């Protein structure tokens, strides 16, 4: 048996991809995935590993400090990788309380549990790691010609979501300097890939096309993001756990800036081409009328920009490249092809989410 890793948010988008990556590359390690299975957590995403002898799923909340302490002791966990978070900016604008509770109070609960078991009780006083997943959004926004965010960029969060993540970053840092907890932090750019919850831009565009629904573009669509294929993110975290210096922060980016409207246009072009070359897709997705006609772009609709919408994010991963040997393996063209193919091949996974979301919204209305 190798090391034992506790992954919080292990049924969420990035967390579940990390679980799959780790189980594939380190089959002798034991992985425990903890997830509250809120709207963005999906137990079905764990199907490929659920019966593995070295995997365990625990349905629980990171706010339950006693549960986390028990898992650390029972499983002799010495590595905790913390993905669990409320992460959708739009939701943070309409309902910020959940972001404060999960991202700040929840992170603090985990830190207290780790300190108590690993340090106070002496289970792993030095040989442990608490790795915290953060976001480029804590740095604020960039102008068109500004250099990309580095690890020394000042924090300037502009939404309740990014403010809650910034606060959690500072809490993690404080537990190193005050208590000696062995921590590292990574700030990533926008992730995309399999198992992405359909409210986010790329899966929303794909699934809306397949239902012949409009493709909403905020403002002028010129908001720029640095896009990171989710498996590249998992590899970056792997390198931090293996080679990263305790107390350090590492930016994990895709070196891949795209305006939102250009991403949507590219997805439209690629799906048009797939429907043209794969006649069976017309039978599988009979509602996708624009795709069948080779005219997905006709679904694009411009809508009022959201409040406090940051204009540009970009990550400079030079430190991770120099110190860890990190470099994204996927180009955006290769990554988006894999992503579209995954969604076309996994309708059952996302259709169940969309059906549940529709029912939940109607129950509340």
XYZ file of N, CA, C and O in Angstrom, residues 150-265:
464
model
N 1.140 36.350 -11.637
C 2.191 35.502 -11.068
C 1.891 35.286 -9.591
O 0.934 35.862 -9.045
N 2.703 34.480 -8.945
C 2.484 34.192 -7.526
C 2.699 35.420 -6.644
O 2.289 35.411 -5.472
N 3.323 36.466 -7.171
C 3.544 37.686 -6.386
C 2.517 38.774 -6.695
O 2.580 39.854 -6.121
N 1.565 38.499 -7.585
C 0.511 39.468 -7.875
C -0.333 39.699 -6.627
O -0.706 38.749 -5.924
N -0.640 40.948 -6.340
C -1.461 41.268 -5.167
C -2.882 40.751 -5.348
O -3.421 40.757 -6.460
N -3.482 40.325 -4.253
C -4.864 39.868 -4.298
C -5.797 41.073 -4.460
O -5.632 42.091 -3.792
N -6.798 40.916 -5.334
C -7.793 41.977 -5.544
C -9.099 41.347 -6.023
O -9.563 41.616 -7.127
N -9.718 40.482 -5.195
C -10.921 39.771 -5.640
C -12.086 40.727 -5.891
O -12.272 41.691 -5.158
N -12.890 40.400 -6.919
C -13.968 41.299 -7.330
C -15.365 40.703 -7.227
O -16.339 41.385 -7.568
N -15.495 39.460 -6.780
C -16.813 38.844 -6.605
C -16.844 38.167 -5.241
O -15.794 37.882 -4.652
N -18.046 37.904 -4.714
C -18.100 37.151 -3.454
C -17.385 35.808 -3.544
O -16.768 35.355 -2.571
N -17.470 35.147 -4.717
C -16.744 33.887 -4.884
C -15.247 34.085 -4.717
O -14.601 33.412 -3.904
N -14.658 34.995 -5.494
C -13.203 35.165 -5.436
C -12.762 35.701 -4.080
O -11.681 35.346 -3.593
N -13.597 36.519 -3.442
C -13.253 37.015 -2.106
C -13.226 35.872 -1.092
O -12.354 35.823 -0.208
N -14.169 34.931 -1.228
C -14.190 33.800 -0.300
C -12.986 32.885 -0.517
O -12.414 32.344 0.437
N -12.560 32.730 -1.776
C -11.373 31.920 -2.042
C -10.112 32.623 -1.543
O -9.194 31.978 -1.020
N -10.056 33.935 -1.697
C -8.901 34.681 -1.186
C -8.781 34.517 0.331
O -7.683 34.306 0.866
N -9.908 34.600 1.008
C -9.892 34.424 2.467
C -9.399 33.034 2.841
O -8.615 32.869 3.789
N -9.850 32.021 2.112
C -9.412 30.658 2.428
C -7.922 30.488 2.171
O -7.223 29.795 2.932
N -7.403 31.133 1.122
C -5.965 31.077 0.855
C -5.177 31.617 2.046
O -4.149 31.046 2.453
N -5.642 32.731 2.584
C -4.937 33.353 3.715
C -5.018 32.475 4.965
O -4.051 32.393 5.734
N -6.148 31.818 5.181
C -6.262 30.905 6.315
C -5.268 29.755 6.199
O -4.607 29.385 7.184
N -5.147 29.193 4.995
C -4.204 28.091 4.783
C -2.788 28.549 5.096
O -2.038 27.866 5.815
N -2.410 29.701 4.581
C -1.076 30.242 4.851
C -0.854 30.427 6.359
O 0.215 30.100 6.896
N -1.862 30.915 7.047
C -1.715 31.200 8.484
C -1.463 29.936 9.292
O -0.774 29.964 10.317
N -2.022 28.795 8.846
C -1.837 27.556 9.599
C -0.424 26.997 9.446
O 0.027 26.220 10.296
N 0.271 27.380 8.401
C 1.696 27.055 8.309
C 2.489 27.916 9.273
O 3.249 27.412 10.111
N 2.305 29.209 9.173
C 3.160 30.131 9.917
C 2.840 30.161 11.409
O 3.720 30.441 12.219
N 1.605 29.830 11.782
C 1.238 29.835 13.196
C 1.431 28.476 13.849
O 1.953 28.381 14.962
N 1.027 27.409 13.149
C 0.989 26.086 13.772
C 1.956 25.077 13.155
O 2.107 23.981 13.695
N 2.557 25.398 12.029
C 3.474 24.462 11.398
C 2.822 23.434 10.504
O 3.459 22.443 10.123
N 1.548 23.630 10.160
C 0.899 22.705 9.241
C 1.596 22.783 7.881
O 1.845 23.868 7.358
N 1.900 21.631 7.303
C 2.657 21.571 6.050
C 1.706 21.780 4.870
O 1.036 20.847 4.428
N 1.648 23.004 4.375
C 0.654 23.360 3.364
C 1.320 23.786 2.059
O 2.457 24.250 2.034
N 0.592 23.589 0.968
C 0.908 24.192 -0.325
C -0.421 24.656 -0.919
O -1.491 24.162 -0.555
N -0.325 25.605 -1.844
C -1.521 26.140 -2.512
C -1.249 26.243 -3.999
O -0.131 26.565 -4.413
N -2.278 25.952 -4.799
C -2.170 26.194 -6.233
C -3.332 27.061 -6.685
O -4.465 26.884 -6.235
N -3.028 28.016 -7.548
C -4.042 28.882 -8.148
C -4.129 28.530 -9.624
O -3.149 28.672 -10.357
N -5.290 28.064 -10.037
C -5.432 27.573 -11.400
C -6.257 28.522 -12.254
O -7.027 29.334 -11.740
N -6.109 28.376 -13.561
C -6.965 29.097 -14.487
C -8.226 28.278 -14.749
O -8.429 27.217 -14.153
N -9.102 28.761 -15.624
C -10.374 28.079 -15.892
C -10.147 26.663 -16.403
O -9.474 26.467 -17.408
N -10.732 25.702 -15.713
C -10.628 24.303 -16.132
C -11.770 23.937 -17.087
O -12.857 24.518 -17.030
N -11.514 22.960 -17.939
C -12.558 22.391 -18.792
C -12.220 20.937 -19.042
O -11.078 20.510 -18.854
N -13.225 20.155 -19.446
C -12.995 18.744 -19.717
C -14.175 17.896 -19.290
O -15.273 18.410 -19.023
N -13.994 16.573 -19.192
C -15.079 15.656 -18.817
C -15.625 15.950 -17.422
O -14.911 16.440 -16.548
N -16.893 15.635 -17.222
C -17.590 15.746 -15.932
C -17.803 17.194 -15.484
O -18.093 17.438 -14.314
N -17.685 18.156 -16.392
C -17.868 19.564 -16.039
C -19.358 19.849 -15.897
O -20.147 19.578 -16.791
N -19.751 20.462 -14.790
C -21.165 20.723 -14.519
C -21.739 21.627 -15.611
O -21.135 22.642 -15.965
N -22.920 21.292 -16.144
C -23.418 21.962 -17.350
C -23.802 23.429 -17.222
O -24.229 24.015 -18.206
N -23.654 24.036 -16.050
C -23.941 25.469 -15.962
C -22.732 26.313 -16.381
O -22.880 27.510 -16.645
N -21.558 25.717 -16.470
C -20.353 26.450 -16.855
C -20.280 26.598 -18.377
O -20.894 25.835 -19.123
N -19.497 27.570 -18.858
C -19.571 28.009 -20.247
C -19.447 26.880 -21.269
O -20.333 26.706 -22.122
N -18.356 26.122 -21.236
C -18.119 25.139 -22.299
C -19.170 24.033 -22.306
O -19.774 23.768 -23.353
N -19.459 23.357 -21.179
C -20.515 22.332 -21.236
C -21.901 22.922 -21.490
O -22.745 22.258 -22.104
N -22.136 24.156 -21.051
C -23.420 24.802 -21.328
C -23.619 24.982 -22.829
O -24.694 24.689 -23.375
N -22.579 25.443 -23.510
C -22.671 25.633 -24.960
C -22.917 24.300 -25.660
O -23.789 24.188 -26.537
N -22.170 23.272 -25.268
C -22.326 21.964 -25.915
C -23.733 21.420 -25.712
O -24.409 21.016 -26.671
N -24.207 21.401 -24.477
C -25.522 20.808 -24.200
C -26.654 21.670 -24.757
O -27.686 21.128 -25.181
N -26.492 22.987 -24.763
C -27.528 23.831 -25.367
C -27.636 23.594 -26.876
O -28.727 23.568 -27.435
N -26.494 23.439 -27.539
C -26.532 23.129 -28.974
C -27.306 21.842 -29.219
O -28.130 21.752 -30.140
N -27.073 20.842 -28.382
C -27.727 19.545 -28.572
C -29.224 19.603 -28.282
O -29.973 18.702 -28.669
N -29.666 20.677 -27.607
C -31.097 20.890 -27.378
C -31.645 22.045 -28.216
O -32.792 22.459 -28.038
N -30.805 22.575 -29.099
C -31.202 23.692 -29.971
C -31.640 24.923 -29.170
O -32.546 25.664 -29.571
N -30.958 25.134 -28.029
C -31.251 26.296 -27.202
C -30.244 27.406 -27.505
O -29.166 27.156 -28.028
N -30.598 28.639 -27.126
C -29.716 29.774 -27.384
C -28.413 29.628 -26.604
O -28.362 28.988 -25.545
N -27.364 30.227 -27.145
C -26.044 30.230 -26.510
C -25.803 31.629 -25.963
O -25.404 32.543 -26.691
N -26.060 31.849 -24.663
C -25.989 33.208 -24.115
C -24.555 33.688 -23.948
O -23.716 33.002 -23.353
N -24.271 34.872 -24.479
C -22.949 35.483 -24.380
C -23.077 36.761 -23.567
O -23.820 37.682 -23.937
N -22.349 36.835 -22.442
C -22.401 38.044 -21.613
C -21.759 39.229 -22.328
O -20.648 39.116 -22.879
N -22.441 40.371 -22.294
C -21.869 41.609 -22.826
C -21.462 41.472 -24.276
O -22.228 41.025 -25.122
N -20.200 41.868 -24.561
C -19.701 41.784 -25.936
C -18.962 40.483 -26.222
O -18.459 40.271 -27.328
N -18.856 39.617 -25.201
C -18.199 38.330 -25.396
C -16.684 38.397 -25.449
O -16.026 37.385 -25.727
N -16.111 39.561 -25.143
C -14.663 39.723 -25.250
C -13.929 39.490 -23.926
O -12.749 39.824 -23.805
N -14.630 38.909 -22.946
C -13.957 38.537 -21.706
C -12.967 37.408 -22.013
O -13.328 36.425 -22.663
N -11.761 37.564 -21.538
C -10.690 36.619 -21.870
C -10.346 35.756 -20.657
O -10.182 36.271 -19.547
N -10.239 34.470 -20.893
C -9.862 33.527 -19.846
C -8.724 32.637 -20.353
O -8.591 32.379 -21.546
N -7.929 32.165 -19.403
C -6.855 31.214 -19.691
C -7.411 29.822 -19.385
O -7.768 29.536 -18.244
N -7.514 28.954 -20.393
C -8.199 27.681 -20.252
C -7.217 26.526 -20.052
O -6.237 26.401 -20.777
N -7.517 25.699 -19.060
C -6.648 24.603 -18.637
C -7.421 23.292 -18.695
O -8.459 23.145 -18.025
N -6.936 22.344 -19.491
C -7.575 21.025 -19.541
C -7.426 20.368 -18.174
O -6.345 20.375 -17.568
N -8.508 19.796 -17.667
C -8.558 19.387 -16.270
C -7.508 18.328 -15.929
O -6.980 18.311 -14.807
N -7.158 17.449 -16.859
C -6.121 16.451 -16.552
C -4.748 17.097 -16.427
O -3.907 16.644 -15.639
N -4.512 18.188 -17.169
C -3.268 18.940 -16.978
C -3.219 19.539 -15.582
O -2.146 19.615 -14.959
N -4.372 19.972 -15.083
C -4.429 20.494 -13.715
C -4.068 19.398 -12.714
O -3.278 19.616 -11.783
N -4.626 18.208 -12.917
C -4.311 17.093 -12.016
C -2.819 16.781 -12.028
O -2.217 16.520 -10.972
N -2.199 16.828 -13.199
C -0.759 16.583 -13.276
C 0.016 17.666 -12.543
O 1.039 17.387 -11.899
N -0.462 18.901 -12.629
C 0.203 19.977 -11.912
C 0.162 19.775 -10.410
O 1.163 19.989 -9.704
N -0.989 19.338 -9.897
C -1.109 19.071 -8.460
C -0.199 17.916 -8.063
O 0.458 17.959 -7.005
N -0.145 16.900 -8.880
C 0.746 15.766 -8.645
C 2.189 16.260 -8.470
O 2.896 15.874 -7.515
N 2.625 17.126 -9.358
C 3.992 17.656 -9.271
C 4.205 18.468 -8.003
O 5.279 18.403 -7.383
N 3.193 19.223 -7.590
C 3.317 20.000 -6.357
C 3.451 19.080 -5.154
O 4.282 19.301 -4.262
N 2.641 18.018 -5.124
C 2.723 17.077 -4.003
C 4.067 16.369 -3.962
O 4.601 16.080 -2.878
N 4.647 16.092 -5.137
C 5.914 15.365 -5.193
C 7.127 16.289 -5.012
O 8.104 15.930 -4.354
N 7.076 17.464 -5.626
C 8.261 18.325 -5.684
C 8.079 19.707 -5.057
O 9.058 20.428 -4.879
N 6.840 20.080 -4.749
C 6.582 21.433 -4.272
C 7.169 21.693 -2.896
O 7.269 20.787 -2.055
N 7.557 22.929 -2.669
C 8.135 23.353 -1.390
C 7.011 23.743 -0.435
O 6.108 24.518 -0.803
N 7.035 23.211 0.774
C 6.018 23.531 1.765
C 5.951 25.045 1.967
O 6.977 25.720 2.068
N 4.733 25.562 2.001
C 4.519 26.992 2.195
C 4.441 27.783 0.914
O 4.056 28.955 0.927
N 4.775 27.151 -0.203
C 4.789 27.877 -1.477
C 3.434 27.788 -2.188
O 2.668 26.849 -1.984
N 3.188 28.800 -3.032
C 2.033 28.805 -3.918
C 2.525 28.635 -5.353
O 3.586 29.157 -5.711
N 1.760 27.907 -6.152
C 2.136 27.653 -7.545
C 0.947 27.940 -8.451
O -0.159 27.440 -8.213
N 1.178 28.728 -9.480
C 0.145 28.978 -10.481
C 0.168 27.875 -11.531
O 1.211 27.599 -12.131
N -1.006 27.261 -11.749
C -1.147 26.197 -12.744
C -2.046 26.729 -13.854
O -3.256 26.875 -13.665
N -1.454 27.030 -14.994
C -2.207 27.635 -16.089
C -2.111 26.841 -17.368
O -1.288 25.937 -17.513
N -2.977 27.197 -18.311
C -3.009 26.497 -19.587
C -2.205 27.173 -20.674
O -2.066 26.623 -21.771
N -1.690 28.388 -20.381
C -0.983 29.205 -21.386
C -1.856 29.267 -22.646
O -1.425 28.969 -23.747
N -3.093 29.681 -22.453
C -4.104 29.428 -23.473
C -5.255 30.432 -23.325
O -6.317 30.095 -22.841
N -5.012 31.680 -23.708
C -6.022 32.724 -23.556
C -6.992 32.749 -24.734
O -6.569 32.744 -25.895
N -8.276 32.780 -24.393
C -9.328 32.843 -25.407
C -10.426 33.796 -24.945
O -10.817 33.781 -23.772
N -10.946 34.597 -25.875
C -12.155 35.374 -25.601
C -13.352 34.432 -25.607
O -13.406 33.462 -26.381
N -14.323 34.709 -24.755
C -15.491 33.834 -24.645
C -16.186 33.620 -25.987
O -16.550 32.491 -26.332
N -16.367 34.683 -26.750
C -17.077 34.555 -28.021
C -16.299 33.669 -28.996
O -16.897 32.912 -29.781
N -14.967 33.712 -28.925
C -14.159 32.873 -29.818
C -14.266 31.398 -29.437
O -14.249 30.519 -30.313
N -14.368 31.132 -28.134
C -14.561 29.743 -27.691
C -15.899 29.213 -28.193
O -15.993 28.105 -28.728
N -16.935 30.007 -28.001
C -18.266 29.577 -28.423
C -18.292 29.344 -29.938
O -18.836 28.340 -30.420
N -17.675 30.238 -30.690
C -17.626 30.099 -32.146
C -16.880 28.831 -32.552
O -17.297 28.107 -33.465
